[in-house]
Amino acid sequence: MAHPLHFVSIEAIKEALQNNDPSLAVEKIKELLEREKNIPLNIGITGESGSGKSTFVNAFRGIDNMDEGAAPTDCDETTMEVTPYPHPNYPNVTLWDLPGIGTPDFPADKYLELVEFKRFDFFIIISDTRFRENDVKLAQEIQKLEKTFYFVRSKIDIDLQNQERKRTLSKIRENCIQGK
């Protein structure tokens, strides 16, 4: 949905062009572009606890998990409150690290209310395995809000390592059976 100010700017540009005033149209276009550049963008990073949301926030911001100002990461539930992290190169972009859905402190049936889900412009749903029931619920709620979301599959490196391990073990079994 277009922002109302965006519509007003486009109308002003059309009017300037219809009145054969290209310099005014250029001025209005520049104003529109400047305003657009400064519109805040609040991205909610959501998903189940332990899926890699905080690590994703750090990677998106181009910083290491150990750097000063990084979102804390651990194997325990770490993010216990909605936490903003500004992008270092785009001051109008804020990534919001949300607590994990489906934990005792953030049960799925109360999650949207507890994290004030409606306040974000769009979402990235992080999953470290195939998508589960809570991921689907999040996607459905975001669609109800008529907002955009992306699914991101994290920790794929672990699956690839496990697959390679599986192939290696299979080779070893086969070699044992063949007496090699």
CSV table of C-alpha atoms in Angstrom, one decimal, residues 7-172:
chain,number,residue,atom,x,y,z
A,7,PHE,CA,0.5,9.8,-3.4
A,8,VAL,CA,0.5,13.6,-2.7
A,9,SER,CA,4.1,13.8,-4.1
A,10,ILE,CA,3.1,11.9,-7.3
A,11,GLU,CA,0.1,14.2,-7.8
A,12,ALA,CA,2.3,17.3,-7.4
A,13,ILE,CA,4.7,15.9,-10.0
A,14,LYS,CA,1.8,15.1,-12.4
A,15,GLU,CA,0.4,18.6,-11.9
A,16,ALA,CA,3.8,20.2,-12.6
A,17,LEU,CA,4.2,18.2,-15.8
A,18,GLN,CA,0.7,19.0,-17.0
A,19,ASN,CA,1.4,22.7,-16.4
A,20,ASN,CA,4.5,22.4,-18.5
A,21,ASP,CA,6.8,23.2,-15.5
A,22,PRO,CA,9.6,20.5,-15.8
A,23,SER,CA,11.8,22.3,-13.2
A,24,LEU,CA,9.0,22.1,-10.6
A,25,ALA,CA,8.5,18.4,-11.5
A,26,VAL,CA,12.2,17.8,-11.0
A,27,GLU,CA,12.1,19.6,-7.7
A,28,LYS,CA,9.1,17.5,-6.5
A,29,ILE,CA,10.9,14.3,-7.7
A,30,LYS,CA,14.0,15.2,-5.6
A,31,GLU,CA,11.8,15.9,-2.6
A,32,LEU,CA,10.0,12.6,-3.0
A,33,LEU,CA,13.3,10.7,-3.3
A,34,GLU,CA,14.8,12.5,-0.2
A,35,ARG,CA,11.7,11.7,1.8
A,36,GLU,CA,11.7,8.0,0.7
A,37,LYS,CA,15.4,7.7,1.6
A,38,ASN,CA,14.6,8.7,5.2
A,39,ILE,CA,11.5,6.6,5.8
A,40,PRO,CA,12.2,4.3,8.8
A,41,LEU,CA,12.1,0.6,8.1
A,42,ASN,CA,11.5,-1.7,11.1
A,43,ILE,CA,12.2,-5.4,10.3
A,44,GLY,CA,11.0,-8.0,12.8
A,45,ILE,CA,13.3,-11.0,13.0
A,46,THR,CA,11.2,-13.9,14.3
A,47,GLY,CA,11.0,-17.6,14.6
A,48,GLU,CA,11.5,-20.3,17.2
A,49,SER,CA,14.0,-20.1,20.0
A,50,GLY,CA,17.4,-21.3,19.0
A,51,SER,CA,16.8,-20.9,15.3
A,52,GLY,CA,19.6,-18.4,14.8
A,53,LYS,CA,17.7,-15.1,14.9
A,54,SER,CA,20.3,-13.2,16.8
A,55,THR,CA,23.1,-14.6,14.6
A,56,PHE,CA,21.2,-13.5,11.5
A,57,VAL,CA,20.8,-10.0,13.0
A,58,ASN,CA,24.5,-9.8,13.5
A,59,ALA,CA,25.3,-11.2,10.0
A,60,PHE,CA,22.8,-8.8,8.4
A,61,ARG,CA,24.6,-5.9,10.1
A,62,GLY,CA,28.0,-7.2,9.0
A,63,ILE,CA,29.3,-7.8,12.5
A,64,ASP,CA,30.6,-10.9,14.4
A,65,ASN,CA,28.7,-12.4,17.3
A,66,MET,CA,31.6,-11.3,19.6
A,67,ASP,CA,31.8,-7.7,18.4
A,68,GLU,CA,30.7,-4.8,20.7
A,69,GLY,CA,27.1,-4.0,20.0
A,70,ALA,CA,26.3,-7.5,18.6
A,71,ALA,CA,23.1,-9.3,19.5
A,72,PRO,CA,23.9,-11.8,22.2
A,73,THR,CA,24.0,-15.4,21.1
A,74,ASP,CA,24.1,-18.6,23.0
A,75,CYS,CA,22.8,-22.2,23.1
A,76,ASP,CA,20.3,-21.1,25.8
A,77,GLU,CA,17.3,-18.8,25.2
A,78,THR,CA,19.0,-15.4,25.0
A,79,THR,CA,16.6,-12.9,23.6
A,80,MET,CA,14.1,-12.2,26.4
A,81,GLU,CA,12.8,-8.9,25.1
A,82,VAL,CA,12.3,-7.2,21.8
A,83,THR,CA,15.6,-5.5,21.0
A,84,PRO,CA,16.4,-3.0,18.3
A,85,TYR,CA,19.7,-3.1,16.4
A,86,PRO,CA,20.3,-0.3,13.9
A,87,HIS,CA,22.0,-1.1,10.6
A,88,PRO,CA,25.4,0.5,10.6
A,89,ASN,CA,25.2,1.7,7.0
A,90,TYR,CA,21.5,2.5,6.7
A,91,PRO,CA,20.4,4.6,9.7
A,92,ASN,CA,16.7,4.4,8.9
A,93,VAL,CA,16.8,0.6,9.0
A,94,THR,CA,16.3,-1.2,12.3
A,95,LEU,CA,16.4,-4.9,12.8
A,96,TRP,CA,14.3,-6.0,15.8
A,97,ASP,CA,15.5,-9.2,17.4
A,98,LEU,CA,12.4,-10.9,18.7
A,99,PRO,CA,12.2,-13.6,21.4
A,100,GLY,CA,11.5,-17.0,20.1
A,101,ILE,CA,7.9,-18.2,19.7
A,102,GLY,CA,6.7,-21.2,21.5
A,103,THR,CA,8.8,-21.0,24.7
A,104,PRO,CA,7.4,-20.9,28.3
A,105,ASP,CA,7.9,-17.1,28.4
A,106,PHE,CA,6.5,-16.6,24.9
A,107,PRO,CA,3.9,-19.2,24.2
A,108,ALA,CA,2.5,-19.2,20.6
A,109,ASP,CA,-1.0,-18.2,21.7
A,110,LYS,CA,0.3,-15.0,23.4
A,111,TYR,CA,3.4,-14.3,21.2
A,112,LEU,CA,1.9,-11.7,18.9
A,113,GLU,CA,0.6,-9.6,21.7
A,114,LEU,CA,3.8,-10.0,23.9
A,115,VAL,CA,6.2,-8.8,21.1
A,116,GLU,CA,3.8,-6.2,19.7
A,117,PHE,CA,3.9,-7.8,16.3
A,118,LYS,CA,1.9,-5.2,14.5
A,119,ARG,CA,4.5,-2.5,14.9
A,120,PHE,CA,7.0,-3.9,12.4
A,121,ASP,CA,7.0,-3.1,8.7
A,122,PHE,CA,8.0,-6.5,7.4
A,123,PHE,CA,9.4,-9.7,8.8
A,124,ILE,CA,12.0,-12.3,8.4
A,125,ILE,CA,11.1,-15.7,9.7
A,126,ILE,CA,14.1,-17.8,10.6
A,127,SER,CA,14.0,-21.6,10.8
A,128,ASP,CA,16.8,-24.0,11.5
A,129,THR,CA,15.0,-27.0,10.2
A,130,ARG,CA,12.1,-27.6,7.9
A,131,PHE,CA,9.3,-25.2,8.6
A,132,ARG,CA,7.1,-26.1,11.6
A,133,GLU,CA,3.7,-25.2,12.9
A,134,ASN,CA,4.9,-22.0,14.6
A,135,ASP,CA,6.5,-20.8,11.4
A,136,VAL,CA,3.3,-21.3,9.5
A,137,LYS,CA,1.3,-19.5,12.2
A,138,LEU,CA,3.7,-16.5,12.0
A,139,ALA,CA,3.4,-16.4,8.2
A,140,GLN,CA,-0.4,-16.5,8.4
A,141,GLU,CA,-0.5,-13.7,11.0
A,142,ILE,CA,1.8,-11.6,8.9
A,143,GLN,CA,-0.5,-12.1,5.9
A,144,LYS,CA,-3.5,-11.1,8.0
A,145,LEU,CA,-1.6,-7.8,8.7
A,146,GLU,CA,-1.1,-7.4,4.9
A,147,LYS,CA,2.6,-7.2,5.4
A,148,THR,CA,5.5,-8.9,3.7
A,149,PHE,CA,7.8,-11.6,5.1
A,150,TYR,CA,10.6,-13.8,4.0
A,151,PHE,CA,11.5,-17.3,5.2
A,152,VAL,CA,15.2,-17.8,5.9
A,153,ARG,CA,16.6,-21.3,6.5
A,154,SER,CA,19.5,-21.1,8.9
A,155,LYS,CA,22.2,-23.6,10.0
A,156,ILE,CA,22.2,-25.3,6.6
A,157,ASP,CA,25.9,-26.0,7.2
A,158,ILE,CA,25.0,-28.5,9.9
A,159,ASP,CA,22.6,-30.4,7.6
A,160,LEU,CA,25.3,-30.5,4.9
A,161,GLN,CA,27.9,-31.8,7.4
A,162,ASN,CA,25.4,-34.4,8.6
A,163,GLN,CA,24.7,-35.4,5.0
A,164,GLU,CA,28.4,-35.8,4.3
A,165,ARG,CA,28.8,-37.8,7.5
A,166,LYS,CA,25.9,-40.0,6.4
A,167,ARG,CA,27.6,-40.6,3.1
A,168,THR,CA,31.0,-41.4,4.7
A,169,LEU,CA,29.4,-43.8,7.2
A,170,SER,CA,27.6,-45.5,4.3
A,171,LYS,CA,30.9,-45.9,2.4
A,172,ILE,CA,32.6,-47.3,5.5
